[in-house]
mmCIF file of C-alpha atoms and ligand atoms in Angstrom:
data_model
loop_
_atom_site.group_PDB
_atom_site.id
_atom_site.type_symbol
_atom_site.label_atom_id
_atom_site.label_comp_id
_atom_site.label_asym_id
_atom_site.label_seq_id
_atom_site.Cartn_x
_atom_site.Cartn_y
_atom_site.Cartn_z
ATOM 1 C CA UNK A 1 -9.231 -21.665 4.985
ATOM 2 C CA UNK A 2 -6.043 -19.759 5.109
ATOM 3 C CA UNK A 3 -3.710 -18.916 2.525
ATOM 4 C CA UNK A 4 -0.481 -20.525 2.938
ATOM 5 C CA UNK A 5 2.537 -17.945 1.060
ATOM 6 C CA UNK A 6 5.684 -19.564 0.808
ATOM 7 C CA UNK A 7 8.515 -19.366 3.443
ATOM 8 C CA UNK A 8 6.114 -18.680 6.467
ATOM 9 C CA UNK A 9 8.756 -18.709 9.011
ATOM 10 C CA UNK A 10 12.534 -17.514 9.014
ATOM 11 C CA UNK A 11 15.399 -19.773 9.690
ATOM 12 C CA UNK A 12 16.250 -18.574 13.305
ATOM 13 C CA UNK A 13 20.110 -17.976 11.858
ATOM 14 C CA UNK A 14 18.468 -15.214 9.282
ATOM 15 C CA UNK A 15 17.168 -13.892 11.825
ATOM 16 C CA UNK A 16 19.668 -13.601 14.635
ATOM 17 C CA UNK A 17 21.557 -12.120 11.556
ATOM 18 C CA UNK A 18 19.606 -9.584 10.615
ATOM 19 C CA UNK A 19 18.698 -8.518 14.183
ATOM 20 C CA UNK A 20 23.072 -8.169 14.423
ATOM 21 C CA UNK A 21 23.127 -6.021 11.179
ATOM 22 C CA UNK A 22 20.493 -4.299 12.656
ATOM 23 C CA UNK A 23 22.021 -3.022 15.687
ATOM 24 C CA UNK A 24 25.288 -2.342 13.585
ATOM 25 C CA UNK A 25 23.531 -0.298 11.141
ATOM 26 C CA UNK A 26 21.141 1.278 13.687
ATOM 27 C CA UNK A 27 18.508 0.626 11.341
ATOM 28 C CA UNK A 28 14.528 0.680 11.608
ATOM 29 C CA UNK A 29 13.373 -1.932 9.458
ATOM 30 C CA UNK A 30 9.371 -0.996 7.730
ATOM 31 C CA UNK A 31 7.665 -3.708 5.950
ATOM 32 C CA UNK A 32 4.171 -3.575 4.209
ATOM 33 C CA UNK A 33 1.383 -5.524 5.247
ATOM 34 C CA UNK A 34 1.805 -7.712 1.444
ATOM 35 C CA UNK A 35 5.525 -8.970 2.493
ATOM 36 C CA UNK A 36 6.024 -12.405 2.980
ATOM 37 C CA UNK A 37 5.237 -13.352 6.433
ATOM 38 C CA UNK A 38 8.776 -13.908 7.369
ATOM 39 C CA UNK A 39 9.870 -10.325 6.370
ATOM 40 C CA UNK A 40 6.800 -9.106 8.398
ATOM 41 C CA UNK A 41 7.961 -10.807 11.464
ATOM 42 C CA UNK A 42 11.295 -9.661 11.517
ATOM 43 C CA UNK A 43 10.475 -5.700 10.521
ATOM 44 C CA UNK A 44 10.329 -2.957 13.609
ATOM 45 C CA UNK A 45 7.112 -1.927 11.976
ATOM 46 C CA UNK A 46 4.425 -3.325 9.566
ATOM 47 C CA UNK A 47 1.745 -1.568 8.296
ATOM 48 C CA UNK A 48 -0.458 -0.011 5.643
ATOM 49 C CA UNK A 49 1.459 2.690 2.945
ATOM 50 C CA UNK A 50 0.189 6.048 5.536
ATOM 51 C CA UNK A 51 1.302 4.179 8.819
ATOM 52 C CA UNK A 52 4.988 3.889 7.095
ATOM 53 C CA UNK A 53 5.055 7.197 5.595
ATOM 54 C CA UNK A 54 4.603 8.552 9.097
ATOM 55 C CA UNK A 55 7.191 6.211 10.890
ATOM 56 C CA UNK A 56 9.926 6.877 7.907
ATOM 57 C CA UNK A 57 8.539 10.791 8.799
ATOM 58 C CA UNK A 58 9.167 10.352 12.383
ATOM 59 C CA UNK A 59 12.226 7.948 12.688
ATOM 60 C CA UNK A 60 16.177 8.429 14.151
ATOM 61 C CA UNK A 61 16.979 5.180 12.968
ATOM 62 C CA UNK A 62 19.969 6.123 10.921
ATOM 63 C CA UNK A 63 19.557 3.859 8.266
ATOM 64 C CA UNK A 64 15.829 3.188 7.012
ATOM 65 C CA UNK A 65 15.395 -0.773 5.753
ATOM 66 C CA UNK A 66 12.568 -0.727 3.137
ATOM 67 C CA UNK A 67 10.736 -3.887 2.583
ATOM 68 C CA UNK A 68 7.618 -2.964 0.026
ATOM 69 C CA UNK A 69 7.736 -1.906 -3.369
ATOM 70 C CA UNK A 70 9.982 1.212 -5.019
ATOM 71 C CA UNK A 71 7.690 4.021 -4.459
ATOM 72 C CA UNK A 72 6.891 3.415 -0.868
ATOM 73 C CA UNK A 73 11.424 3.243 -0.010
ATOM 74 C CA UNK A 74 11.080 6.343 -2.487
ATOM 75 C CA UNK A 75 8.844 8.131 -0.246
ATOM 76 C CA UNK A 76 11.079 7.013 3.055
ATOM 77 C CA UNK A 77 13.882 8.466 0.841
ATOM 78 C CA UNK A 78 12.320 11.932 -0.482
ATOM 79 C CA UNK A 79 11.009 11.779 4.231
ATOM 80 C CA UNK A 80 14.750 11.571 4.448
ATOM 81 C CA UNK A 81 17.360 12.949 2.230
ATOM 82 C CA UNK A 82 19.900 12.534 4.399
ATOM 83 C CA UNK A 83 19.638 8.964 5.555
ATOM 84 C CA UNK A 84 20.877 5.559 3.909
ATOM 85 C CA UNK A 85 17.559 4.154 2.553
ATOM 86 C CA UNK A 86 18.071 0.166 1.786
ATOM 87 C CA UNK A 87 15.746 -2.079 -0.365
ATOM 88 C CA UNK A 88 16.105 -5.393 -0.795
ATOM 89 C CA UNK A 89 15.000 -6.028 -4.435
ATOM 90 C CA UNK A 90 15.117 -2.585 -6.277
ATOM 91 C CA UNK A 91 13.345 -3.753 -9.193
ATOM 92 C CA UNK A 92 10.230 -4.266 -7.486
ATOM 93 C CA UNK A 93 7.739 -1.904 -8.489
ATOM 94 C CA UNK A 94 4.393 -1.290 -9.057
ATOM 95 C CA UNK A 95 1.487 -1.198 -12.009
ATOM 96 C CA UNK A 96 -0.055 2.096 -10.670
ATOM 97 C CA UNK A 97 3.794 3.960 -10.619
ATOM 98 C CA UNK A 98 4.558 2.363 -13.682
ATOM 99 C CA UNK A 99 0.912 3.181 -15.430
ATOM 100 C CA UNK A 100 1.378 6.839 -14.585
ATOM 101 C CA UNK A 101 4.865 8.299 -16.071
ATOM 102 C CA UNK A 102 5.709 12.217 -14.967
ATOM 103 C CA UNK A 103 5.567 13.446 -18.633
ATOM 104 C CA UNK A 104 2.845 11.954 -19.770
ATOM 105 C CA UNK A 105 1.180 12.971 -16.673
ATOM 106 C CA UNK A 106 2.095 16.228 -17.515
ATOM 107 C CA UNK A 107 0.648 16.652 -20.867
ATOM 108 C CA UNK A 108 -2.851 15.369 -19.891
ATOM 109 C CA UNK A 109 -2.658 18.210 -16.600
ATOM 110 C CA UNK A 110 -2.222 20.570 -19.012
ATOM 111 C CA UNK A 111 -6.087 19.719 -19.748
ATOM 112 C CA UNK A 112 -6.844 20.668 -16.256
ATOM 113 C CA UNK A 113 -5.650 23.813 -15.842
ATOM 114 C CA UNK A 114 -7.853 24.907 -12.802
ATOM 115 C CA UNK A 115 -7.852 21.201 -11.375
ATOM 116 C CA UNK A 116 -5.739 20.527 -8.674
ATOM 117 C CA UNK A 117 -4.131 17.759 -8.319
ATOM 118 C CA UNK A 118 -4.456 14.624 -5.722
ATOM 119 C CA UNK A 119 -1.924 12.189 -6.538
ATOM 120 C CA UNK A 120 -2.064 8.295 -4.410
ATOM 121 C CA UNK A 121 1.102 7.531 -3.026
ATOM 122 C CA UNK A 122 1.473 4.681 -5.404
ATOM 123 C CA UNK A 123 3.388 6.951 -8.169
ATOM 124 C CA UNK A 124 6.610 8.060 -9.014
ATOM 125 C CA UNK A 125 8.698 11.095 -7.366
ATOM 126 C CA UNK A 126 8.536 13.096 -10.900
ATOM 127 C CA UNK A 127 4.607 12.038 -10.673
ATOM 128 C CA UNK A 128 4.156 13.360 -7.046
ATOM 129 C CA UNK A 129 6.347 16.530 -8.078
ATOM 130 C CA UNK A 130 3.450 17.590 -9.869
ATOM 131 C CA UNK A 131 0.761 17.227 -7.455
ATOM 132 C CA UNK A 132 -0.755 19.624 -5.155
ATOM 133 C CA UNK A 133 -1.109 16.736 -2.143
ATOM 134 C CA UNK A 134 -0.607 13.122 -1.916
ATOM 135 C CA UNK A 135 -2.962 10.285 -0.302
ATOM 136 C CA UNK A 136 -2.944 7.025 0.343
ATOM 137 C CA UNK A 137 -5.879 4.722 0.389
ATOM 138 C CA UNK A 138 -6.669 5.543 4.242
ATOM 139 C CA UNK A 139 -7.087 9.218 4.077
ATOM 140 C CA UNK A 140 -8.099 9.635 -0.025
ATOM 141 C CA UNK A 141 -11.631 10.764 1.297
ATOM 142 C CA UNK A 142 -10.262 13.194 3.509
ATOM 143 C CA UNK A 143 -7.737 14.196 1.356
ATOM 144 C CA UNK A 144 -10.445 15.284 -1.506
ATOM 145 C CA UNK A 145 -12.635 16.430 0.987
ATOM 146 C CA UNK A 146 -10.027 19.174 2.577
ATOM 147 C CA UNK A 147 -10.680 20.999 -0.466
ATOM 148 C CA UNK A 148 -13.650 23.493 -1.012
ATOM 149 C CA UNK A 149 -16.486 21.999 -2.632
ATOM 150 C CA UNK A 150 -16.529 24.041 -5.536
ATOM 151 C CA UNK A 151 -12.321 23.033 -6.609
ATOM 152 C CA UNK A 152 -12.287 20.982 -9.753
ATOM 153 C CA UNK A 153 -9.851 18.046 -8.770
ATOM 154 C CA UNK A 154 -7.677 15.376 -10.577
ATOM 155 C CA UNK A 155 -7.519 12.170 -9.193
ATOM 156 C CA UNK A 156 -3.771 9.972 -10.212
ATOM 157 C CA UNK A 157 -3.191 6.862 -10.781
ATOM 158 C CA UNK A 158 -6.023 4.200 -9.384
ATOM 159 C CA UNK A 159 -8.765 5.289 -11.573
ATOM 160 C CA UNK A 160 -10.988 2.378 -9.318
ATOM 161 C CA UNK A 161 -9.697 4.044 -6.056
ATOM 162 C CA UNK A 162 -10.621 7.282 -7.708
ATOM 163 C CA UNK A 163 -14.149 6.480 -8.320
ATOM 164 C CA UNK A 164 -15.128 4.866 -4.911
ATOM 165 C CA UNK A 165 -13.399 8.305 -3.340
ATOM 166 C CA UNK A 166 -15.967 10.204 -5.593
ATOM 167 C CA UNK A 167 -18.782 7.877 -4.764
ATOM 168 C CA UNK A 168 -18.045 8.775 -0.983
ATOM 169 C CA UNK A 169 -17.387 11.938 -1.484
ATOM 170 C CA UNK A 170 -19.948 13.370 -4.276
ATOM 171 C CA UNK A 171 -17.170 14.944 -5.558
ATOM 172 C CA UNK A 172 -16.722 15.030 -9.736
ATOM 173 C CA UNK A 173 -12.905 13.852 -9.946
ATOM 174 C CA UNK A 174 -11.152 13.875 -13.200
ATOM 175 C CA UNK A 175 -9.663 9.991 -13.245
ATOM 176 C CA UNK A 176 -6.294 9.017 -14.461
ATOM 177 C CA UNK A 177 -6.945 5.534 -16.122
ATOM 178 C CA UNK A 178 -4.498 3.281 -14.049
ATOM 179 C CA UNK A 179 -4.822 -0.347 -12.288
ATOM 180 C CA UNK A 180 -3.298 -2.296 -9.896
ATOM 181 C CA UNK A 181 -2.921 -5.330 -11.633
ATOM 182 C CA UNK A 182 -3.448 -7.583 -8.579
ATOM 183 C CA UNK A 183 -6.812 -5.885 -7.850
ATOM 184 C CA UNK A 184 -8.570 -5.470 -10.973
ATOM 185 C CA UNK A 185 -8.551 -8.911 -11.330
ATOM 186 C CA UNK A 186 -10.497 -10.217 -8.478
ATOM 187 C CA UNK A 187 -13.289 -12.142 -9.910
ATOM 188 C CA UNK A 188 -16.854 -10.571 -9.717
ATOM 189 C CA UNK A 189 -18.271 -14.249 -10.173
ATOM 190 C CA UNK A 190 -16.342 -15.732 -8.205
ATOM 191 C CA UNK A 191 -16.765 -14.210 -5.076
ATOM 192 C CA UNK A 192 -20.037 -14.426 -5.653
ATOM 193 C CA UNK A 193 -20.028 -18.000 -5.380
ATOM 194 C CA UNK A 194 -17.758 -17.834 -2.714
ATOM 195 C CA UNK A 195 -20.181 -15.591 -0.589
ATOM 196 C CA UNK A 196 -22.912 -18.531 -1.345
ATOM 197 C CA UNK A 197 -20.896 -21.353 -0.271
ATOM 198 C CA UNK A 198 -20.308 -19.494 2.896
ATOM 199 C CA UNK A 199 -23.476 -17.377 3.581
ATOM 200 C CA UNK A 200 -22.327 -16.269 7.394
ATOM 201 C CA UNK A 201 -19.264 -14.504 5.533
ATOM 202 C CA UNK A 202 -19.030 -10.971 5.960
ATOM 203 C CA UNK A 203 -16.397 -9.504 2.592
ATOM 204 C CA UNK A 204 -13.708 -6.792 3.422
ATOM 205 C CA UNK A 205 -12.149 -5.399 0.055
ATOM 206 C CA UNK A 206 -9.809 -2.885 -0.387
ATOM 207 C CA UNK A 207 -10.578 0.442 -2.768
ATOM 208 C CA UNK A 208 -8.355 -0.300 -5.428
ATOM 209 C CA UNK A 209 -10.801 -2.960 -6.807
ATOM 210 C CA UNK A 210 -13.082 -2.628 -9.578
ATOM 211 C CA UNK A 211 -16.552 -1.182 -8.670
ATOM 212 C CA UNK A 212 -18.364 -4.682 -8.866
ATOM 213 C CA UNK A 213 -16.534 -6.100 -6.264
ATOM 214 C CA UNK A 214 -16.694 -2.925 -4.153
ATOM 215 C CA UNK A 215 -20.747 -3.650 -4.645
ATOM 216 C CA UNK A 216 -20.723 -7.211 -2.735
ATOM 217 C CA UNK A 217 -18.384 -5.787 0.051
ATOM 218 C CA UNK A 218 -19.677 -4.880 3.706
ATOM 219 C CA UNK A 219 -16.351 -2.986 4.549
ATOM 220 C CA UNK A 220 -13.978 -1.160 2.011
ATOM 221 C CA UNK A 221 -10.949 0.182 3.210
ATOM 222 C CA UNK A 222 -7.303 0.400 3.235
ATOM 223 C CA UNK A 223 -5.386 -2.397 4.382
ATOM 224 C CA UNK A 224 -4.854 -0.972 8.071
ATOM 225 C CA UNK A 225 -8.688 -0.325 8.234
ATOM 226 C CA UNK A 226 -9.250 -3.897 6.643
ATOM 227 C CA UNK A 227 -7.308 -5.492 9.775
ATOM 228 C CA UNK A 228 -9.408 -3.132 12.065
ATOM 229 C CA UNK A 229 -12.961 -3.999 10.199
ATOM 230 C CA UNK A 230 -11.724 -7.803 10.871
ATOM 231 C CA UNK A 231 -10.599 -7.265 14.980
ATOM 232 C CA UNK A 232 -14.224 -5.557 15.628
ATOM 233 C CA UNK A 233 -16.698 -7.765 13.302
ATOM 234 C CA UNK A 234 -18.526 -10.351 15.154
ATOM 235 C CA UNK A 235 -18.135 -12.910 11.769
ATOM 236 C CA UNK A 236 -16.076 -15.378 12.305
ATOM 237 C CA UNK A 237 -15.671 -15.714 8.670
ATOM 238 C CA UNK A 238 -14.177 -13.075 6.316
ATOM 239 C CA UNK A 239 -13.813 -13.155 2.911
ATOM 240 C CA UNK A 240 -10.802 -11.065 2.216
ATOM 241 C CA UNK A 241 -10.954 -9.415 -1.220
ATOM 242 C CA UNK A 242 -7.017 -7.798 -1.426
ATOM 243 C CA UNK A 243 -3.583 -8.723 -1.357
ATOM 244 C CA UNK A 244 -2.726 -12.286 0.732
ATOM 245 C CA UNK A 245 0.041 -11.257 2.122
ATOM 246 C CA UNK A 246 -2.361 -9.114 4.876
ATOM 247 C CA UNK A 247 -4.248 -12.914 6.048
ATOM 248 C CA UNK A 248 -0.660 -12.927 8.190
ATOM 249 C CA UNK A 249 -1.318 -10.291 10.378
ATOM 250 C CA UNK A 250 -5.095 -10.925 10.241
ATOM 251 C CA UNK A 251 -4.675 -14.563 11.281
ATOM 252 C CA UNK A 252 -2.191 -13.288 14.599
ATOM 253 C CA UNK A 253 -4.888 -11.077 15.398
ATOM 254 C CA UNK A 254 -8.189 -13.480 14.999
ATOM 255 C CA UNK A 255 -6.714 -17.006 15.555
ATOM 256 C CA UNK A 256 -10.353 -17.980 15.524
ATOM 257 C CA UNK A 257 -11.738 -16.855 12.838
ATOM 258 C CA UNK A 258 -11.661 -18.270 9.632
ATOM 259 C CA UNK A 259 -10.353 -16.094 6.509
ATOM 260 C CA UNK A 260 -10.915 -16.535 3.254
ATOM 261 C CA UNK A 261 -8.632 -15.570 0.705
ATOM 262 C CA UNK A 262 -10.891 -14.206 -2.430
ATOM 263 C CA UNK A 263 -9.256 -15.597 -5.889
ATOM 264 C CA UNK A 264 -8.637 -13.892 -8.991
ATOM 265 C CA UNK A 265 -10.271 -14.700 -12.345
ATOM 266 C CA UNK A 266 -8.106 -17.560 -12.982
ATOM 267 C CA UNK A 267 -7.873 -20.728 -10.758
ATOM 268 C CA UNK A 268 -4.610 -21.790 -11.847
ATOM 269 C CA UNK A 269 -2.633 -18.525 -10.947
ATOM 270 C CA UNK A 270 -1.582 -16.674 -7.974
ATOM 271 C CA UNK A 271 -3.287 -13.570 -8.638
ATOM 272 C CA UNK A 272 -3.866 -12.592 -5.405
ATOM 273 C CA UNK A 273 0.208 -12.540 -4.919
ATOM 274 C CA UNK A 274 1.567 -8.865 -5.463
ATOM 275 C CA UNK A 275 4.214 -10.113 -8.285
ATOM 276 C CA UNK A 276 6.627 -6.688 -7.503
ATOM 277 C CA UNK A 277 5.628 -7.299 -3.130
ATOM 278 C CA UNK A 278 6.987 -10.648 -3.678
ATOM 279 C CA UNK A 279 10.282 -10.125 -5.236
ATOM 280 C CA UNK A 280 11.053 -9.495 -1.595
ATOM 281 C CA UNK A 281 12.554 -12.161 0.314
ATOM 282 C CA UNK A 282 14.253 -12.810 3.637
ATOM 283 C CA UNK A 283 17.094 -13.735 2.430
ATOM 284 C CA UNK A 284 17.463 -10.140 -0.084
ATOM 285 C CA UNK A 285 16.543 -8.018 3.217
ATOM 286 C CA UNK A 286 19.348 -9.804 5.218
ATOM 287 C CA UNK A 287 21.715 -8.895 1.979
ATOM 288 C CA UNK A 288 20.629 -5.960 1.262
ATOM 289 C CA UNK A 289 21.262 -5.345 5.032
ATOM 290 C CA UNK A 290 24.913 -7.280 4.653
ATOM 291 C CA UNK A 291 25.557 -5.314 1.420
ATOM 292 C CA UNK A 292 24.425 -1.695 1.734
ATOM 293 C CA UNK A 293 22.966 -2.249 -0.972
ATOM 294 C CA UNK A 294 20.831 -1.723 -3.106
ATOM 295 C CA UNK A 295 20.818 1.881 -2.244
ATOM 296 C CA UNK A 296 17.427 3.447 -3.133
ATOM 297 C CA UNK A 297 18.287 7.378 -4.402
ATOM 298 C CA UNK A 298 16.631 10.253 -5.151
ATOM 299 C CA UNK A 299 17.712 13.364 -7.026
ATOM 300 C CA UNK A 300 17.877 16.158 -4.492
ATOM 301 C CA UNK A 301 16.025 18.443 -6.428
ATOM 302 C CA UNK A 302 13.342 16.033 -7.055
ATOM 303 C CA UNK A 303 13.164 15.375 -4.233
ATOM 304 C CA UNK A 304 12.904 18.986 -2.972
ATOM 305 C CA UNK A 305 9.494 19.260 -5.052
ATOM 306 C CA UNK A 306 8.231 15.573 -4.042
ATOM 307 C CA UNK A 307 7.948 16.635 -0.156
ATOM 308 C CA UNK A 308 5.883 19.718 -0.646
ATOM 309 C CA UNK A 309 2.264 17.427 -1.318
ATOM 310 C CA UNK A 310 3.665 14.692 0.657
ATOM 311 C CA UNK A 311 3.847 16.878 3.783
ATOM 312 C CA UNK A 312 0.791 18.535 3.270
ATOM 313 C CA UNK A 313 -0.944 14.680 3.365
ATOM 314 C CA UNK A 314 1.091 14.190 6.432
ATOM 315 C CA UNK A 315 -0.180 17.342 7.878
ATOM 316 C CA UNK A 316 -3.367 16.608 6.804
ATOM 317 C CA UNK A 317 -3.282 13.323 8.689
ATOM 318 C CA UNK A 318 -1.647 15.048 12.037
ATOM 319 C CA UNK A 319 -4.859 16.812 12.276
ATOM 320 C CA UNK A 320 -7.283 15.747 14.671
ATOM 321 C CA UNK A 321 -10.471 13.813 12.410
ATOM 322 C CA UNK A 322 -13.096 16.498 12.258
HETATM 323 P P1 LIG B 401 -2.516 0.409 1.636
HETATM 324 O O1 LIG B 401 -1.558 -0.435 2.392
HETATM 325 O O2 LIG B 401 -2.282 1.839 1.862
HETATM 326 O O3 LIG B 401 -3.922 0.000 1.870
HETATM 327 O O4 LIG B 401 -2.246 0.211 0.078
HETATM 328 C C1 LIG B 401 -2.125 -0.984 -0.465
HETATM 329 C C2 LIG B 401 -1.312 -0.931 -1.667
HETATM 330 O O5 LIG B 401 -1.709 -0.578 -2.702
HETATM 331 C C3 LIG B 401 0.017 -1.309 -1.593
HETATM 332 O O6 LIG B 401 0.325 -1.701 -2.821
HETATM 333 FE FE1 LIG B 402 1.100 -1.851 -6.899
HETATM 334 FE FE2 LIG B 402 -1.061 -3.377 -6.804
HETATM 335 FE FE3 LIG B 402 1.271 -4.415 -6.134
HETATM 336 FE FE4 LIG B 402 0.104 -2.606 -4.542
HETATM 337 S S1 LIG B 402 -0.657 -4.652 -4.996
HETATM 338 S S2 LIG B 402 2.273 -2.669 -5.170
HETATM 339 S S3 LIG B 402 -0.897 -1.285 -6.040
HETATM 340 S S4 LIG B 402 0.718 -3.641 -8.173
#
């Protein structure tokens, strides 16, 4: 069984178009791994939130083409001060940004004082500004663990991320209490049932789900390590317990093996559909990319204090593993 998301292939036109306005622009186009599989095809690079941190880090493109949710073109922007940062729906954003505001953040830190602070990338610029060093969901355990074992830390916003890092870890973090609304509500029960009905079914999930779905899972990971856990098992089925949008590249990569999309609590919904991912569409990147806009900005100042924990992750994650 695969999951079908709409538009699964660009008109050829769109794409000859967007490949022009590419070359015009001279413009690197990033996409996340939960874009529509038309927007994936079409990007220079798709990948997980660290992998496109490090190519908007590392890029000459002079224009940087976002395709992923606000705080991931934010990032590219706060990389890149000084380059054109383009996204094609600017609205899209995300629970965990949204579920973590920079004052209120604030005023619970002040709680902390001897904590510091590990923020996941999937905040705000005024959130990040106030953390000693951002992760993302592929380094998190690294990330916590390059501190000595005696530093109190905070953990921001994915309070389920948070506690499978300190489960890993043994660390005691101090847990914002945000969601991603698209992972929490993967149904316990129903993958359950799911890994009955197929009992040769290995289940990759991704971190920010709750604990009882991280129990059933033989792999947790990011989404890049999800891809890799599916390349290297010898299952040929895989119940796949995160975003759909990732069965695209997963599907390219094992055209025989059969994945299976887990489903939220609720058969009638998408729930397993980023709702701020999919505002996204082909046809917004090629306008966006037409337009010039919308322009994604960040106040320089901001911006100034954003970098310093977002280049000590990508510092971090220069370093060879140890
Ligand atoms: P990764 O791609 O880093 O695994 O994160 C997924 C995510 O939360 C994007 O919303
Ligand atoms: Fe945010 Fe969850 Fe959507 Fe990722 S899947 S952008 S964490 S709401």
């Amino acid at each position: 069984m695969i999951a079908t998301p709409a538009r699964p292939f660009a008109d050829p036109a769109v794409v000859a178009e967007i490949d022009r306005l590419r070359r015009e622009l001279h413009a690197v186009i990033l996409a996340h791994f939960y874009q529509e599989p038309a927007i994936q095809d079409v990007a220079d690079h798709v990948g997980d939130s660290l992998y496109l941190a490090q190519q908007a880090a590392a890029t000459d493109a002079e224009v940087i083409v976002f395709a992923g949710v606000h705080f991931m073109a934010e990032t590219a922007k706060i990389l890149n001060p000084d380059k054109l940062v383009l996204v094609p729906d600017l609205t899209a954003g995300c629970s965990l940004a949204d579920g973590c505001p920079a004052e209120a953040f604030a005023a619970w830190l002040a709680g902390y004082p001897d904590h510091k602070v590990v923020s996941y990338i999937n905040c705000s610029a005024a959130t990040k500004a106030l953390s000693d060093i951002i992760c993302t969901s592929s380094n998190a355990v690294r990330v916590v663990e390059s501190f000595p074992p005696d530093q109190p830390l905070v953990f921001a916003p994915d309070r389920f991320l948070g506690r499978w890092v300190a489960k890993e870890t043994g660390r005691p973090l101090v847990l914002w209490p945000g969601s991603c609304e698209v992972h929490e509500v993967f149904s316990a029960i129903r993958l359950e049932e799911l890994r009955e009905a197929h009992p040769d079914a290995v289940v990759a999930a991704h971190p920010e789900c709750p604990e009882i779905i991280l129990d059933q899972a033989d792999h947790v990971g990011s989404t890049s390590s999800i891809l890799a856990f599916a390349r290297r098992t010898p299952a040929r089925e895989i119940i796949v317990v995160t975003e759909a949008g990732i069965l695209h590249q997963m599907q390219k990569e094992n055209p025989d093996k059969a994945l299976i999309p887990a489903p939220g609590a609720d058969e009638t919904c998408s729930c397993n559909l980023c709702p701020h991912m999919r505002k996204n569409t082909i046809a917004k990147l090629l306008a966006c990319m037409r337009d010039r806009s919308p322009e994604l900005t960040v106040d320089p100042a901001l911006g100034r204090r954003a970098v310093v924990p977002l280049d000590r992750m990508l510092a971090l994650s220069r370093q060879s593993p140890a």
